[in-house]
Tab-separated table of C-alpha atoms and ligand atoms in Angstrom:
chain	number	residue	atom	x	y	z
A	1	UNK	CA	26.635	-142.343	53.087
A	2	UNK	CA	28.121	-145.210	53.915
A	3	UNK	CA	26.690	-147.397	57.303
A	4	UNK	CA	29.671	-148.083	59.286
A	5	UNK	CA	30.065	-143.853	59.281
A	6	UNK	CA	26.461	-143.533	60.153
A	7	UNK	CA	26.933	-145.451	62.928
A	8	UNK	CA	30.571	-143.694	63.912
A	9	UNK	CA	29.069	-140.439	63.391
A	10	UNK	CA	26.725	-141.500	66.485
A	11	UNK	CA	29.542	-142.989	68.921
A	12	UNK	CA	28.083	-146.413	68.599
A	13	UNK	CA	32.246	-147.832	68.073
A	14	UNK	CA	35.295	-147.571	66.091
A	15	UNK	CA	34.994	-148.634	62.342
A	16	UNK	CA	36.055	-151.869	63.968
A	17	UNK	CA	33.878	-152.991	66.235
A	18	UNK	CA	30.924	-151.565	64.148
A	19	UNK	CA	31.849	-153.631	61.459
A	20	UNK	CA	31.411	-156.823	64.235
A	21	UNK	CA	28.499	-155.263	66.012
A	22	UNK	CA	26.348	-155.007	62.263
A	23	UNK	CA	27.754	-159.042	61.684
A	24	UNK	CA	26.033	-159.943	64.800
A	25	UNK	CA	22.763	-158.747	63.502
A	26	UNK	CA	22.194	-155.829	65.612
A	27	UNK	CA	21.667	-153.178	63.517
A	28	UNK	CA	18.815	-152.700	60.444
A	29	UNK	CA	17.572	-150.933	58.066
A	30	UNK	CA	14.102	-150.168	57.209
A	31	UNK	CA	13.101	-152.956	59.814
A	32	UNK	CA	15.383	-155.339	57.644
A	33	UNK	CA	19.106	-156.659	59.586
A	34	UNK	CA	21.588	-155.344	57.308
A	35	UNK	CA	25.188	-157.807	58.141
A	36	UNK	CA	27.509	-155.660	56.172
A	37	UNK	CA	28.496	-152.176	57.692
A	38	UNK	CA	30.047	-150.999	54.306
A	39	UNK	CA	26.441	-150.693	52.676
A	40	UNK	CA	25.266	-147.286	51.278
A	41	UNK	CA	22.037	-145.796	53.184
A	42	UNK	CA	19.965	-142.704	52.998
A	43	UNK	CA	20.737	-140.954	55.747
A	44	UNK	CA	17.859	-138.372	55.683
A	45	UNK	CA	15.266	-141.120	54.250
A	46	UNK	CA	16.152	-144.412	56.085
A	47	UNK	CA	15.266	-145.431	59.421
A	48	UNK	CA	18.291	-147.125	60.706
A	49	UNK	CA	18.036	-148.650	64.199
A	50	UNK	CA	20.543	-150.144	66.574
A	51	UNK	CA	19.884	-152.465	69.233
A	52	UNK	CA	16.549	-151.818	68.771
A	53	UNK	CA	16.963	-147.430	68.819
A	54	UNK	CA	16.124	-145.400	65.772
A	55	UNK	CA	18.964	-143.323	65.438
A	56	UNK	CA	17.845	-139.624	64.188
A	57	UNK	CA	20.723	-138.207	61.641
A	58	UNK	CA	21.400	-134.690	62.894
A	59	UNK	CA	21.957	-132.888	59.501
A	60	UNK	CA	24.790	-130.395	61.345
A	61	UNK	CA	28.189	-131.426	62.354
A	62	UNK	CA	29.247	-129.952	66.042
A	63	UNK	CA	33.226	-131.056	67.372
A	64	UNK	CA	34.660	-129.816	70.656
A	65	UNK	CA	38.245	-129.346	69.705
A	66	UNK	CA	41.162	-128.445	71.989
A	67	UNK	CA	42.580	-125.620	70.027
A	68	UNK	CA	46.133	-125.390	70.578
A	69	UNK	CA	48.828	-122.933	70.068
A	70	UNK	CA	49.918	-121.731	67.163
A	71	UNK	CA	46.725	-122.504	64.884
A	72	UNK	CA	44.427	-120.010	64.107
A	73	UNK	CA	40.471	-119.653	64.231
A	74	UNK	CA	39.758	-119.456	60.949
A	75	UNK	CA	38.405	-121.076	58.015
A	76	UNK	CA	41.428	-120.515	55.575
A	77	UNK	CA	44.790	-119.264	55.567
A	78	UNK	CA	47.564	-118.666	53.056
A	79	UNK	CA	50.291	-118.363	55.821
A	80	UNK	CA	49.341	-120.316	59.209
A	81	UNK	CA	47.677	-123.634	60.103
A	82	UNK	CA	43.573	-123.463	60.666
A	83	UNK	CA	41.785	-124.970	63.200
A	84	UNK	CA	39.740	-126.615	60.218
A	85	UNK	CA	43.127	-128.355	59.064
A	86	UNK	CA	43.346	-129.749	62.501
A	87	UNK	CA	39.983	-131.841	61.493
A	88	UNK	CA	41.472	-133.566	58.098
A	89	UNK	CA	40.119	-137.062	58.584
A	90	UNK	CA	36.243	-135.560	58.630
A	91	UNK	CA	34.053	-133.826	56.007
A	92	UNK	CA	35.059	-130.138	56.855
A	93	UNK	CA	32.259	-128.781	54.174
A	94	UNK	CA	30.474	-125.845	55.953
A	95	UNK	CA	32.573	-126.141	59.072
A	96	UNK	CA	33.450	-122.811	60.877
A	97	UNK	CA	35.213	-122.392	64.330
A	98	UNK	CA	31.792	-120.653	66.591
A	99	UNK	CA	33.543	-117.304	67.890
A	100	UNK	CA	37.658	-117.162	67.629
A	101	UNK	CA	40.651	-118.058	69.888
A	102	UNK	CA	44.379	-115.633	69.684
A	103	UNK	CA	46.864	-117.620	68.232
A	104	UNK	CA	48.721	-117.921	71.155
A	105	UNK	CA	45.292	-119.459	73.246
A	106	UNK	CA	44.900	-122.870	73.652
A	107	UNK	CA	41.240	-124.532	74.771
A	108	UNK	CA	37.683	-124.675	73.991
A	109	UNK	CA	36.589	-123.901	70.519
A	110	UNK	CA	33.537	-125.526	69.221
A	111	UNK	CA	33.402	-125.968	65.034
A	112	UNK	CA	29.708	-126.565	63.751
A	113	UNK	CA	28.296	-126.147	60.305
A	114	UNK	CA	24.810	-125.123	62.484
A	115	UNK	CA	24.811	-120.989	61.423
A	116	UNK	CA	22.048	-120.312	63.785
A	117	UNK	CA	23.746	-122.302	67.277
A	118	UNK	CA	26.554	-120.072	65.965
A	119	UNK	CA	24.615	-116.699	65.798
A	120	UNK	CA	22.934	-117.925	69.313
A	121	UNK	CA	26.429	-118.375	71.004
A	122	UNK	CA	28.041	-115.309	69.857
A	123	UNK	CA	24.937	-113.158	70.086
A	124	UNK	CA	26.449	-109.957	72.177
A	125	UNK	CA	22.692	-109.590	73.880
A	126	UNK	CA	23.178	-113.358	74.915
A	127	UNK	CA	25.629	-112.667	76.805
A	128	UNK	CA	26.828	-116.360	76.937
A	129	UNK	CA	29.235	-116.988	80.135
A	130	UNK	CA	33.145	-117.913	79.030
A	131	UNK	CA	35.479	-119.363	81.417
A	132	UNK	CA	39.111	-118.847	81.206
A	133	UNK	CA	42.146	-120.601	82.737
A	134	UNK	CA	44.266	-117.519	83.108
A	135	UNK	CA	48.157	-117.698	83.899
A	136	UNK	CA	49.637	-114.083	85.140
A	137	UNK	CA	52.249	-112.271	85.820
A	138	UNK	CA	51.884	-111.425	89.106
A	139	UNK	CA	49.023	-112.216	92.313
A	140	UNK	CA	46.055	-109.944	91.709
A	141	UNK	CA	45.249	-107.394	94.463
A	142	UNK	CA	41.867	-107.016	96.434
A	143	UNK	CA	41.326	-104.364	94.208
A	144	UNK	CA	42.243	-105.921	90.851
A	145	UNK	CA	39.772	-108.592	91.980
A	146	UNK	CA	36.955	-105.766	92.769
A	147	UNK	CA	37.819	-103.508	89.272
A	148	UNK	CA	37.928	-106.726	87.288
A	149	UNK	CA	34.615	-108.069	88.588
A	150	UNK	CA	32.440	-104.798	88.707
A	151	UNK	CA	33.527	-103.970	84.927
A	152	UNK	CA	36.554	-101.571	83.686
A	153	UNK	CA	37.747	-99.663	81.268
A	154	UNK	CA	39.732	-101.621	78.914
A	155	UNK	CA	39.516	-98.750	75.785
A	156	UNK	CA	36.433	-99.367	74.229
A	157	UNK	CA	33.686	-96.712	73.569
A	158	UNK	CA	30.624	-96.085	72.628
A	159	UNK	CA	28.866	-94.546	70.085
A	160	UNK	CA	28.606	-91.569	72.118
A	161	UNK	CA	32.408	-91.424	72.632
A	162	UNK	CA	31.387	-92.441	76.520
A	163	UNK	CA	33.871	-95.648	78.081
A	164	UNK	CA	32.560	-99.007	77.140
A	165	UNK	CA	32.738	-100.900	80.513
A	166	UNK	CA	33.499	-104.833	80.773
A	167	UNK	CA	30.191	-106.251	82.115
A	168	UNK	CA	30.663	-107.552	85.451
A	169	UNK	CA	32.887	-110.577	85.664
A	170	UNK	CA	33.841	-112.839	88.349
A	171	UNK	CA	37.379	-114.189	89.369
A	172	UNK	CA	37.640	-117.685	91.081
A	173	UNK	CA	41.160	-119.682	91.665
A	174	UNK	CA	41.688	-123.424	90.218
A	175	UNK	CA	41.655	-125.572	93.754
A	176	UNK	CA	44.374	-127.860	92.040
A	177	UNK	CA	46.649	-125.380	90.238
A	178	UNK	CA	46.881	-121.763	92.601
A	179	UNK	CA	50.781	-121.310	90.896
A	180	UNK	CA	51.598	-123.112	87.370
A	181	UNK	CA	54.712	-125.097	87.096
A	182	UNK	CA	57.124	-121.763	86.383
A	183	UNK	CA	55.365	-120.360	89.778
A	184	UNK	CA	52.968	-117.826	87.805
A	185	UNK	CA	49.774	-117.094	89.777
A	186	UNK	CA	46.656	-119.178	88.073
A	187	UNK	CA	43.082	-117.333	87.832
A	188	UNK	CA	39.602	-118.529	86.683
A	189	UNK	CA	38.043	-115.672	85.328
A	190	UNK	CA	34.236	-115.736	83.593
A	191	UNK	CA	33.358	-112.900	81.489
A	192	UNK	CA	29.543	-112.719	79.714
A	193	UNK	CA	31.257	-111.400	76.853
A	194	UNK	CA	33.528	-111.825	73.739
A	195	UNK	CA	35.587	-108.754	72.916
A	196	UNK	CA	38.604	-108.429	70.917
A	197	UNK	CA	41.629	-109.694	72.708
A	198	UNK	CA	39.257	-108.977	76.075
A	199	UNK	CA	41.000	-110.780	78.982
A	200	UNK	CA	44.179	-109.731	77.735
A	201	UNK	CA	43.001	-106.429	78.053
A	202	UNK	CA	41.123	-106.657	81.626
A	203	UNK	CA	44.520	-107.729	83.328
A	204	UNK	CA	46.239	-105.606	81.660
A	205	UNK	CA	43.916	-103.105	82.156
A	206	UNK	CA	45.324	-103.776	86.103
A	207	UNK	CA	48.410	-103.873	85.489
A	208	UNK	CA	48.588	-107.047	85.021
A	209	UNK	CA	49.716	-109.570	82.053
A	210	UNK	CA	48.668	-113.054	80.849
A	211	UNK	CA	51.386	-115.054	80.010
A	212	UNK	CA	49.059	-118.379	79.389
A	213	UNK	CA	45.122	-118.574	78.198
A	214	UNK	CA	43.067	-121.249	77.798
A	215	UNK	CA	39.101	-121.465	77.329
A	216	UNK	CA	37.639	-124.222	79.712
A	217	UNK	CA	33.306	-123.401	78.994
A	218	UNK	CA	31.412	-121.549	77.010
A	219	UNK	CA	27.326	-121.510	77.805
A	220	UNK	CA	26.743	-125.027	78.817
A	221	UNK	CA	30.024	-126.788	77.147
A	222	UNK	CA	32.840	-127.629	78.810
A	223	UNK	CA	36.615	-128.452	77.184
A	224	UNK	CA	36.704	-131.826	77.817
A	225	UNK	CA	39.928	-132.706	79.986
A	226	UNK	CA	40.815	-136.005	77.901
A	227	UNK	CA	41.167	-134.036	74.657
A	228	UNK	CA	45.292	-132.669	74.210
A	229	UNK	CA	45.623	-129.653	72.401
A	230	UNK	CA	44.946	-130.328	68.959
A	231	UNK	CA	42.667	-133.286	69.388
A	232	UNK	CA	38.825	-133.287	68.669
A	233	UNK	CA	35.655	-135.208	69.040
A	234	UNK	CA	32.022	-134.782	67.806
A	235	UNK	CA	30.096	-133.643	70.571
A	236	UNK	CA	27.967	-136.399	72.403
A	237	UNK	CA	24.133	-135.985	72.349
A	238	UNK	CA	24.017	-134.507	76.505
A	239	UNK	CA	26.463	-131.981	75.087
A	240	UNK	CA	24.338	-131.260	71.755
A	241	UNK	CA	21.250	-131.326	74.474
A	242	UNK	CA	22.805	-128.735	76.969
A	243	UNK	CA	22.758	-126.082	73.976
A	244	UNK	CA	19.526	-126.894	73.158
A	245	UNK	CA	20.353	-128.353	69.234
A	246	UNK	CA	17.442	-130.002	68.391
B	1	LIG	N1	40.471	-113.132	75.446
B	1	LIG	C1	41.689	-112.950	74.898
B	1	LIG	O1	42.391	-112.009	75.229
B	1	LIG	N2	42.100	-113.846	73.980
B	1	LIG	C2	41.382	-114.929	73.621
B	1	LIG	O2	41.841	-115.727	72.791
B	1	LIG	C3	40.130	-115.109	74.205
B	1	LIG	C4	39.685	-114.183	75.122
């Protein structure tokens, strides 16, 4: 690959000021100062350093994204836009979105060629906590609150034909945003789960309906408020740290 991508691939600058950074001697290879940023390296047998730091290449690709509406999670599609179309400019090879969004939610969505992060994240014994921003029809009651955090029914069953409750969840309120711009009522709700369409189905499961959903965390990432729906960046190494990616 070539350097000046190496070096982009690890936040050091924009092709630009790489391309100064490498003229002013700072980075090498193999010990040696390499001056020209469009040389070919070995990423898995070089040691390239920067100011001094040996920079590891991480073999897996991991980008937050801000999936918007509209797009789905998905891979391919003959009809609809992907979330992997959103990411044209990179190598998509091996890329797949880590769990899936409804077309009409907008937030979070973390696309990694790393199978076993993926497996680890969407693990149901994991149990990995995801925050929503939720947007509703109408102010939940004391008792919506109490049903929606001790775990209801929202259809599912088990094997043994007995009701599949939600694990227990927990309901917060944003401290900036209690109403939306329209006036709807705006919840945080966590849920240590990922079923089908499932916080669709807890409000309405109260009688409730979300008009707006966005994912804000999942485990130990967090949407990152700079990125608009639609835009994407490679996760930084604190991020890749927080979910343990060696
Ligand atoms: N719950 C839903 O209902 N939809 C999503 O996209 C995610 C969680």
């Amino acid at each position: 690959m070539r350097l000046d991508k190496f070096l982009g691939d690890h936040n050091i600058g924009t092709r630009k000021q790489i391309k100064e950074y490498v003229k002013n001697g700072r980075c090498s290879v193999n010990g040696a100062p390499v001056l020209k940023s469009d040389v070919h390296i070995n990423e898995n047998t070089d040691e390239i350093s920067f100011d001094g730091i040996v920079l590891t290449y991480s073999k897996n690709h991991y980008y937050m994204l801000n999936k918007p509406v509209g797009v789905v999670s998905a891979t391919t599609d003959k009809k609809q836009e992907t979330v992997i179309d959103l990411l044209k400019d990179e190598n998509v090879k091996g890329l797949s979105p880590c769990g899936r969004l409804d077309i009409d939610t907008e937030g979070l969505l973390l696309l990694t060629d790393d199978g076993e992060l993926i497996h680890r994240l969407l693990s149901p014994k994991k149990h990995v906590d995801k925050t929503y921003e939720v947007h509703i029809a109408h102010e939940l009651s004391d008792n919506d609150v109490r049903r929606l955090e001790e775990g209801l029914d929202i259809g599912d069953r088990n094997d043994d034909g007995s009701k599949k409750l939600t694990l227990p969840a927990k309901v917060t309120y944003k401290e900036d945003m209690k109403t939306d711009d329209e006036g709807n009522p705006v919840i945080l709700l966590s849920i240590h789960e990922g079923r089908f369409h499932q916080v669709k189905r807890m409000l309405e499961a109260v009688g409730n309906e979300v008009l707006f959903l966005k994912r804000l965390s999942m485990g130990a990432l967090f949407l990152d408020p700079d990125l608009e729906p639609g835009e994407y960046r490679e996760l930084t190494d604190d991020e890749k740290c927080s979910l343990d990616i060696k």
